[in-house]
Short mmCIF file of C-alpha atoms in Angstrom, two decimals:
data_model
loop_
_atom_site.label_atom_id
_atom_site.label_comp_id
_atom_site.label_asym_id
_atom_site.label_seq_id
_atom_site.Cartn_x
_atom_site.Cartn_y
_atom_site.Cartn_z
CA UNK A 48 -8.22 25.72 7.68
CA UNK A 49 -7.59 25.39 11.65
CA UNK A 50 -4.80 22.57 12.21
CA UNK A 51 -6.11 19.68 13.33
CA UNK A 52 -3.24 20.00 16.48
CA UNK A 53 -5.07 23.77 17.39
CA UNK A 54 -8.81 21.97 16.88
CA UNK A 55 -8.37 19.06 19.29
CA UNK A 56 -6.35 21.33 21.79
CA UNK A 57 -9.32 23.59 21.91
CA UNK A 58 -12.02 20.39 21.75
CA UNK A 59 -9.93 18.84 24.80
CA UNK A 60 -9.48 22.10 26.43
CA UNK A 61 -13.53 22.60 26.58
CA UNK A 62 -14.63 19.45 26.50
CA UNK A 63 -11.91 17.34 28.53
CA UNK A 64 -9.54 14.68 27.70
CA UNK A 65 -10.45 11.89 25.08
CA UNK A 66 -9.82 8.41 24.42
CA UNK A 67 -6.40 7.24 22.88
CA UNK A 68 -9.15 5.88 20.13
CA UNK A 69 -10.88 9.07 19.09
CA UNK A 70 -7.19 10.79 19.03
CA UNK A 71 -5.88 8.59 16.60
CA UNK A 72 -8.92 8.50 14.64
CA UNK A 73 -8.80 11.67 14.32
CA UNK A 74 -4.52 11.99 13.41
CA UNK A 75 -5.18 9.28 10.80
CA UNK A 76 -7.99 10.92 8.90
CA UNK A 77 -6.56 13.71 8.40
CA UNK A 78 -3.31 12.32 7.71
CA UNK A 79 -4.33 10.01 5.05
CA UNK A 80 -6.84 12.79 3.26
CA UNK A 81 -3.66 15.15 2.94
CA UNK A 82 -0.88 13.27 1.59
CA UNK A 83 0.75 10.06 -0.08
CA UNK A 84 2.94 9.26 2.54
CA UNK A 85 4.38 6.34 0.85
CA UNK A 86 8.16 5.99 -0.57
CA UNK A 87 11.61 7.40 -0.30
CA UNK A 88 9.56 10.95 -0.14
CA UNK A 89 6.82 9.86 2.34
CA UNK A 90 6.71 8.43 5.78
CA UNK A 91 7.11 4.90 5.22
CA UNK A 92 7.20 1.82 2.84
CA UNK A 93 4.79 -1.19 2.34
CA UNK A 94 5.90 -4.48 1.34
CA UNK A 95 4.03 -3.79 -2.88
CA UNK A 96 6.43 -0.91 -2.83
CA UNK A 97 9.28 -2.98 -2.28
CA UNK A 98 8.78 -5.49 -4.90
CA UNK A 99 6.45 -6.53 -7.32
CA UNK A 100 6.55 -9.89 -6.17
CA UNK A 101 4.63 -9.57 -2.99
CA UNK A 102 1.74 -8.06 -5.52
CA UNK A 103 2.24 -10.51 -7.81
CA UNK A 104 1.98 -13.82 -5.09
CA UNK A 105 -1.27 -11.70 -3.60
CA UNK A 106 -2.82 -11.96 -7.45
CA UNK A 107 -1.92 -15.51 -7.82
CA UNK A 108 -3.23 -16.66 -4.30
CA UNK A 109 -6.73 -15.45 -5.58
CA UNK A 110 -6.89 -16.71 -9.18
CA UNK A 111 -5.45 -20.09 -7.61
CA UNK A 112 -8.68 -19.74 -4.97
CA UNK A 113 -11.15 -18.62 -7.52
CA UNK A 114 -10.00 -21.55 -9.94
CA UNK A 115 -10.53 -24.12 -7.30
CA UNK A 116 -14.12 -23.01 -6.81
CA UNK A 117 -15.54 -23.09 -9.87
CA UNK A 118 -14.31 -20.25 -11.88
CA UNK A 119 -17.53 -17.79 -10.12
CA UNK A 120 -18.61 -14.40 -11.08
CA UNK A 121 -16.53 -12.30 -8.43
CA UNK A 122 -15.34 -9.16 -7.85
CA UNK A 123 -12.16 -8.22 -6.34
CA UNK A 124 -11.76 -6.28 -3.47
CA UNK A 125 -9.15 -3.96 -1.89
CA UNK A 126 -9.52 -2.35 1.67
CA UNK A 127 -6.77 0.65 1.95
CA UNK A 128 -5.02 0.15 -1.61
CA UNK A 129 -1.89 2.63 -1.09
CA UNK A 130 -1.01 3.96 -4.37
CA UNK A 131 -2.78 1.44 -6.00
CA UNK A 132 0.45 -0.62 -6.63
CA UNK A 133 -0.63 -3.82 -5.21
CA UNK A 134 -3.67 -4.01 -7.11
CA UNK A 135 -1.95 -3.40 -10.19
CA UNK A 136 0.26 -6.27 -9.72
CA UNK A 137 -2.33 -8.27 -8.62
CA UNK A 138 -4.04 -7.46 -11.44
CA UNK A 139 -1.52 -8.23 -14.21
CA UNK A 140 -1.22 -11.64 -12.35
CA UNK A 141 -4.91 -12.77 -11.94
CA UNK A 142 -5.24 -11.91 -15.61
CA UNK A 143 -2.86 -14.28 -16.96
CA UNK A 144 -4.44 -16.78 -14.72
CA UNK A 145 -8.20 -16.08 -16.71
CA UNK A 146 -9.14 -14.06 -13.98
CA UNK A 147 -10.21 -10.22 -15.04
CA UNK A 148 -12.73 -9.54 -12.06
CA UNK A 149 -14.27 -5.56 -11.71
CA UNK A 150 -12.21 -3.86 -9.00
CA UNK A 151 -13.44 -2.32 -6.03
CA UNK A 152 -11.25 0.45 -3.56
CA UNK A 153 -12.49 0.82 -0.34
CA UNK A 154 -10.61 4.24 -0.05
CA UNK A 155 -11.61 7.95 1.72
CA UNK A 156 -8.29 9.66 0.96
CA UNK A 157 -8.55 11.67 -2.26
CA UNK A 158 -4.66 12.45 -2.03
CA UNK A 159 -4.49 8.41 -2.63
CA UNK A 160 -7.63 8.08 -4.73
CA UNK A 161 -5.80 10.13 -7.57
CA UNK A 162 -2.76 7.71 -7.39
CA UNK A 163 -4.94 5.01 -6.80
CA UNK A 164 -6.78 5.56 -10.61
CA UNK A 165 -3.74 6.48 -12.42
CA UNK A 166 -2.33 2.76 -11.75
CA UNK A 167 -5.89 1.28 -11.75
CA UNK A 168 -8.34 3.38 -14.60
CA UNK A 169 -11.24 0.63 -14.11
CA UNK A 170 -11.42 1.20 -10.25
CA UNK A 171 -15.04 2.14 -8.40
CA UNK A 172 -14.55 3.65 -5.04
CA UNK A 173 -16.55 3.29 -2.05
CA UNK A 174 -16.59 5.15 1.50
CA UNK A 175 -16.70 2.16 3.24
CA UNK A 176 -17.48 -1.80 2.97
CA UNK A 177 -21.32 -1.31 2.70
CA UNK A 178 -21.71 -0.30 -0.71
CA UNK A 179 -19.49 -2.93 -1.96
CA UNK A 180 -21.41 -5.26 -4.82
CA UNK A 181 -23.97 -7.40 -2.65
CA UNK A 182 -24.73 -9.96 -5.50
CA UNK A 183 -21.54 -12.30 -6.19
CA UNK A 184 -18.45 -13.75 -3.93
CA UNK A 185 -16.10 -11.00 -2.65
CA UNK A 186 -11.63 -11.35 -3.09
CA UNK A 187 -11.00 -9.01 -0.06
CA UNK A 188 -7.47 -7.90 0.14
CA UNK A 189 -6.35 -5.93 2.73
CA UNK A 190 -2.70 -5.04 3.27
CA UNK A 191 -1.35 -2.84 6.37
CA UNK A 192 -4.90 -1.92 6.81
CA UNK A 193 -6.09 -3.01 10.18
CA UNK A 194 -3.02 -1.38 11.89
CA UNK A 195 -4.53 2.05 11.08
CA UNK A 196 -7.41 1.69 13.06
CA UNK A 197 -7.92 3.09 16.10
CA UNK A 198 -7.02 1.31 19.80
CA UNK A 199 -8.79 1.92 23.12
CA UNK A 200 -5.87 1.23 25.51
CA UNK A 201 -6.67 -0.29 28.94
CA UNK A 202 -3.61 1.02 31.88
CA UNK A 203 -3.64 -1.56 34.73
CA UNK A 204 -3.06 0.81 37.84
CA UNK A 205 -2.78 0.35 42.24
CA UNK A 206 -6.82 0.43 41.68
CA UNK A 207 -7.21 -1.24 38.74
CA UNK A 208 -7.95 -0.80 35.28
CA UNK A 209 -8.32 2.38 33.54
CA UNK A 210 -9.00 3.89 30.72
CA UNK A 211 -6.05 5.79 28.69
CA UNK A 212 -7.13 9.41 27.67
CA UNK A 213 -5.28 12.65 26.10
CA UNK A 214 -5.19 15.00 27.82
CA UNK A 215 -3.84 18.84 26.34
CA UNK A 216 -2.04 21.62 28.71
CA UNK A 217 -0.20 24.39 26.72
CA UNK A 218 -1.05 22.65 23.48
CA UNK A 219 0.98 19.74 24.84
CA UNK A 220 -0.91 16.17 24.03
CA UNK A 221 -0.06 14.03 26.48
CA UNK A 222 -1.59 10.98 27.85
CA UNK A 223 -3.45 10.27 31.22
CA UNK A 224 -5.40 7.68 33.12
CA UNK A 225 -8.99 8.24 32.99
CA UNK A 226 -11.89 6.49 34.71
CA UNK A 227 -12.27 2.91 35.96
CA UNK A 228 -13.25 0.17 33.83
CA UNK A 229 -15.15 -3.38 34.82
CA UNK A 230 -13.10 -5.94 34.88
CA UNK A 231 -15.16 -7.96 33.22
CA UNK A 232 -14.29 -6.26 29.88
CA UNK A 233 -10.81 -7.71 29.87
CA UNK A 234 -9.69 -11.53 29.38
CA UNK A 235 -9.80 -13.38 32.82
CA UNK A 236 -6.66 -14.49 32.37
CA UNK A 237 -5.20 -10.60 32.07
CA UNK A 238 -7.28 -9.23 35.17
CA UNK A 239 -4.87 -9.43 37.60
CA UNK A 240 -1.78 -8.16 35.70
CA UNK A 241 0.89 -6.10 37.59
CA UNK A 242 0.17 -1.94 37.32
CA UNK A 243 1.50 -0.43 34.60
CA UNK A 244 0.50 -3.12 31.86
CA UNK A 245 -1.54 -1.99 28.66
CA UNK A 246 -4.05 -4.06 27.20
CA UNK A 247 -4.85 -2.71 23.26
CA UNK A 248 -8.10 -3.65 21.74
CA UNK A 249 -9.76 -2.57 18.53
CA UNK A 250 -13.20 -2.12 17.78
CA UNK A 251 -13.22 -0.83 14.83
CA UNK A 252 -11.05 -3.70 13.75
CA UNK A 253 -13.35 -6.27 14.76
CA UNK A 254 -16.51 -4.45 13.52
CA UNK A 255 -15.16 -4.17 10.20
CA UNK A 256 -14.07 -8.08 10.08
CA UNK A 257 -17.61 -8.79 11.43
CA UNK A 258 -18.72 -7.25 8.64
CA UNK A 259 -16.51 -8.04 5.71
CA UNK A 260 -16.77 -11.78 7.13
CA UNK A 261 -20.64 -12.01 7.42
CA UNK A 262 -20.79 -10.73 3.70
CA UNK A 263 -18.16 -13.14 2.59
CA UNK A 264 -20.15 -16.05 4.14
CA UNK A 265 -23.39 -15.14 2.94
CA UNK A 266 -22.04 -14.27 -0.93
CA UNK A 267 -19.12 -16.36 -1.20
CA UNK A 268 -15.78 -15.52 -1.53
CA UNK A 269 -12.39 -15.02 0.65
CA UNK A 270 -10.41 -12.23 2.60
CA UNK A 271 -6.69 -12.07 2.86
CA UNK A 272 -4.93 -10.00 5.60
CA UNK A 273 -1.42 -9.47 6.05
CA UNK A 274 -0.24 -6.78 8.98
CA UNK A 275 2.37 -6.99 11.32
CA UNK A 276 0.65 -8.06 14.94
CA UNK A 277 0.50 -10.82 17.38
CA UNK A 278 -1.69 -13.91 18.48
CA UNK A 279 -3.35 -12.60 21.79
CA UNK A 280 -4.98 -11.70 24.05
CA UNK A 281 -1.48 -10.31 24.78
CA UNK A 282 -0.50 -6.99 27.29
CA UNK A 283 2.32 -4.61 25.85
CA UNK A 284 2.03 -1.20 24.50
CA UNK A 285 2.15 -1.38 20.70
CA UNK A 286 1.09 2.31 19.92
CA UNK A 287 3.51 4.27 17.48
CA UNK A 288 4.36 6.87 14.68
CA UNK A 289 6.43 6.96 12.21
CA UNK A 290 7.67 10.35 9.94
CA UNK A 291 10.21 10.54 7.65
CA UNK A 292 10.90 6.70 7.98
CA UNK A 293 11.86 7.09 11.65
CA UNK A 294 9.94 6.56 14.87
CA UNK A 295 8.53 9.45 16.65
CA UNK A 296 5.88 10.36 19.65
CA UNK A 297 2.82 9.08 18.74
CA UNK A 298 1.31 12.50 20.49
CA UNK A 299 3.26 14.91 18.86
CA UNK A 300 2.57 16.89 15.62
CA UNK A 301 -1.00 14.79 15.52
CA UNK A 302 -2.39 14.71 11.69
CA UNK A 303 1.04 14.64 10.84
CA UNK A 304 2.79 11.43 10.91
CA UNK A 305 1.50 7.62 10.62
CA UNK A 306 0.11 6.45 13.60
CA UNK A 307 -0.21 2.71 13.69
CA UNK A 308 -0.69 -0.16 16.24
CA UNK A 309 -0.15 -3.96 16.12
CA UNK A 310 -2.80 -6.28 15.09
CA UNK A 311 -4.29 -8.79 17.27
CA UNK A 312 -4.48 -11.82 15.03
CA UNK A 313 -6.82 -13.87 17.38
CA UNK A 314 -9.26 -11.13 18.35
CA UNK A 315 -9.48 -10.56 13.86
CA UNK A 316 -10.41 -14.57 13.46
CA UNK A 317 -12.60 -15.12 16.40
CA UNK A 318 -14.75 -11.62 14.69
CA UNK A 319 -14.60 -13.89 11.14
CA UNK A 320 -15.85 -16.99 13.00
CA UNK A 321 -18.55 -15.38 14.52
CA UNK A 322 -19.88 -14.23 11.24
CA UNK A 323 -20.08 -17.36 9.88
CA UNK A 324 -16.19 -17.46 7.82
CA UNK A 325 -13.77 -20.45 8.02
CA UNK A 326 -10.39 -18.84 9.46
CA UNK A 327 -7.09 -20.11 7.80
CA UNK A 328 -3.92 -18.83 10.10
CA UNK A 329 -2.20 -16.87 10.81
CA UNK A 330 0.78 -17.88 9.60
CA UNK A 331 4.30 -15.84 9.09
CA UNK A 332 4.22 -13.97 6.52
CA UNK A 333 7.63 -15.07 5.33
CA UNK A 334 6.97 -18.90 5.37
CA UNK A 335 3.50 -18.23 3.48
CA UNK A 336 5.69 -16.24 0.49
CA UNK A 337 7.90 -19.23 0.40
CA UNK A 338 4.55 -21.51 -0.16
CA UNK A 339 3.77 -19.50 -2.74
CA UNK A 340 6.66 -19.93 -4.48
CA UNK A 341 8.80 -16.22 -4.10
CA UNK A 342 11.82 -18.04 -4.44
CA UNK A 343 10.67 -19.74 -7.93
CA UNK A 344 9.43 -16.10 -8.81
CA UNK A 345 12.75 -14.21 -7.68
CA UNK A 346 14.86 -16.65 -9.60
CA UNK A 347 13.09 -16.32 -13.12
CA UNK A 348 13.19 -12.79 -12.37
CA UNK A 349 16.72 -12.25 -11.65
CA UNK A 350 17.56 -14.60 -14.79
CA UNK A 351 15.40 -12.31 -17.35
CA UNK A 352 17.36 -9.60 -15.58
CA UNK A 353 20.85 -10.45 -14.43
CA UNK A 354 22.54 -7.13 -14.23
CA UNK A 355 19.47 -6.72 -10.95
CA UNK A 356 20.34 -10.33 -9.32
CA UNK A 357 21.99 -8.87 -6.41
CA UNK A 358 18.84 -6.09 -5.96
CA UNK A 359 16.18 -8.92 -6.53
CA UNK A 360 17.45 -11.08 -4.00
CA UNK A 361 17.80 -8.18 -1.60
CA UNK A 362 14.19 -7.38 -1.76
CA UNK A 363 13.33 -11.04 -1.25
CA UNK A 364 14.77 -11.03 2.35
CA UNK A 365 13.40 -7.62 3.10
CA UNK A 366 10.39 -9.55 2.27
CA UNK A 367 10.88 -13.15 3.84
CA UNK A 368 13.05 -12.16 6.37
CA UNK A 369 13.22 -8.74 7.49
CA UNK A 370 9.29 -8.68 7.85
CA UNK A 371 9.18 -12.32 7.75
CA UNK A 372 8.27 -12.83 11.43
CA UNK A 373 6.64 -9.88 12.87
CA UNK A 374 4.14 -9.97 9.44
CA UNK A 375 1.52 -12.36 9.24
CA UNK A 376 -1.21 -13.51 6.90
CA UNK A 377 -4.61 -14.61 8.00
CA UNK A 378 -7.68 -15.51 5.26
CA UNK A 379 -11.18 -16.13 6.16
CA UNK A 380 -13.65 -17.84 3.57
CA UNK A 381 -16.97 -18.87 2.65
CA UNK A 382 -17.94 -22.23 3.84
CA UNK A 383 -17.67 -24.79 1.47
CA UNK A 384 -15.12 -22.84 -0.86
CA UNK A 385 -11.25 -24.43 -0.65
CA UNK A 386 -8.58 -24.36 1.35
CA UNK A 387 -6.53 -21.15 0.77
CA UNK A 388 -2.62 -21.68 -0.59
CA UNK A 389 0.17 -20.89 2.04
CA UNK A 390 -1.63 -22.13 4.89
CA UNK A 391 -0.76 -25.17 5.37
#
């Protein structure tokens, strides 16, 4: 098969340059269907890979949730589930709770689908959210999944705002300032920013809240969301790749590395209000851990395990700390189910 570098050169080459968004669509499907890129061997780390306690506190939050409404019929949901790790942990927590609920991977990469059923056997797999099960509440976990999706970026310039495109010349990807935008598109209060200032927006992101909300209100139920962002609207450039657990251009090499971009917190609730979902948060991710009670968990670990003290209490500031701040957690639920735990 063609490279996916040598396909978009010659698409861009006939065609012209193309959004920033259709780019990194297109890096990130092909990146994900050809490779685990997770652990010491892959690109990166996520926070289940770390410990088992961030799975774990993910698998209580829901059986505490689920308890408080009545014990329903529901099914458990995971948008983007890695290796399958943080379901299994989950899992093994919800079920010494009482709670056993099918499972449900929203998951195209067949690289991660086959890691995905070794940890998790009873799995079903879907394509996307729409064939998810339509008659019972929905536990929607999704974990370092909306920073995948694709951003438009928005370059203020001398004449206003612009488009970013990427442009190719010699099979170098580089990126350009296309055609004019309204401003009317862009938050009153960011109109007048000074030239140079990117403004990243998501519409895939919001779409797929819109959606995943309206079903949650309409069937009952509750999404969790924990990604590293920002409470906007907010300008800064937030665009990146990472390979071999270091940073790199975001245009080189495309298909091949991780390209990722920070998620707008406020722009993901107001989509989950407007379909109908009560928003809880965001709030850091650190400070909702401790709510949960990661300190209580770490300790009985490290005493069933004392020669790993030292390792378990390492992992817990990589957790509460490290990502602590620049992580954040955000739920949105069915009216008239509970309060979520850690948000308050």
């Amino acid at each position: 098969m063609t490279k996916l570098a040598d396909r978009l050169a010659r698409a861009i080459t006939l065609a012209g340059p193309i959004p920033v968004s259709q780019f990194m669509a297109a890096a990130n499907a092909h990146y994900y269907a050809t490779r685990d890129p997770l652990g010491a061997a892959g690109d990166f780390v996520t926070a289940p890979e770390i410990s088992q306690m961030f799975g774990e506190l993910v698998g209580l939050w829901c059986a505490d949730l689920w308890d408080r409404a009545g014990r329903p019929d529901v099914a458990w949901v995971e948008l983007g589930p890695g290796r399958g790790t943080l379901a299994a942990d989950a899992l093994r927590a919800m079920a010494r709770a009482g709670l056993t609920p099918p499972v449900h991977f929203v998951e195209t990469s067949p690289a991660l689908r086959t890691s995905q059923a070794e940890r998790v056997p009873e799995a079903t797999f879907h394509d996307d959210a729409s064939t998810l099960p339509a008659d019972r509440p929905l536990l929607v976990v999704a974990n370092e999944f909306f920073d995948a999706l694709p951003i438009r970026q928005l370059v203020r310039g001398a004449d206003g705002w612009r488009e970013r495109l990427v442009a190719c010349q010699d099979t170098l990807f580089l990126p350009i300032a296309g055609k004019a935008v309204p401003d009317a598109i862009l938050p009153e209060s960011l109109r007048d920013a000074q030239p140079g200032a990117v403004l990243e927006t998501s519409p895939a992101a919001v779409a797929i809240m819109r959606e995943l909300a309206g079903r949650i209100a309409a069937q009952g139920g509750a999404l969790l969301a924990i990604d590293y962002g920002y409470e906007g609207p907010a300008l800064g450039e937030t665009l990146q790749a990472v390979r071999g657990h270091a940073y790199a251009n975001p245009y080189d090499a495309p298909g091949e590395q991780d390209l990722t971009a920070h998620v707008d917190f406020t722009t993901l609730a107001a989509a989950a209000q407007a379909a109908g979902a009560t928003v809880w948060g965001p709030v850091e991710q650190g400070e909702w851990l401790v709510r949960l009670g990661i300190d209580s968990r770490a300790a009985l670990l490290a005493r069933a395990a004392p020669a790993k003290a030292d390792e378990i209490a390492g992992v817990r500031v990589r957790l509460v700390v490290d990502m602590g701040r620049l992580f954040k957690a955000i739920a949105a639920t069915a009216p008239g189910w509970p309060e979520p735990a850690g948000f308050a």
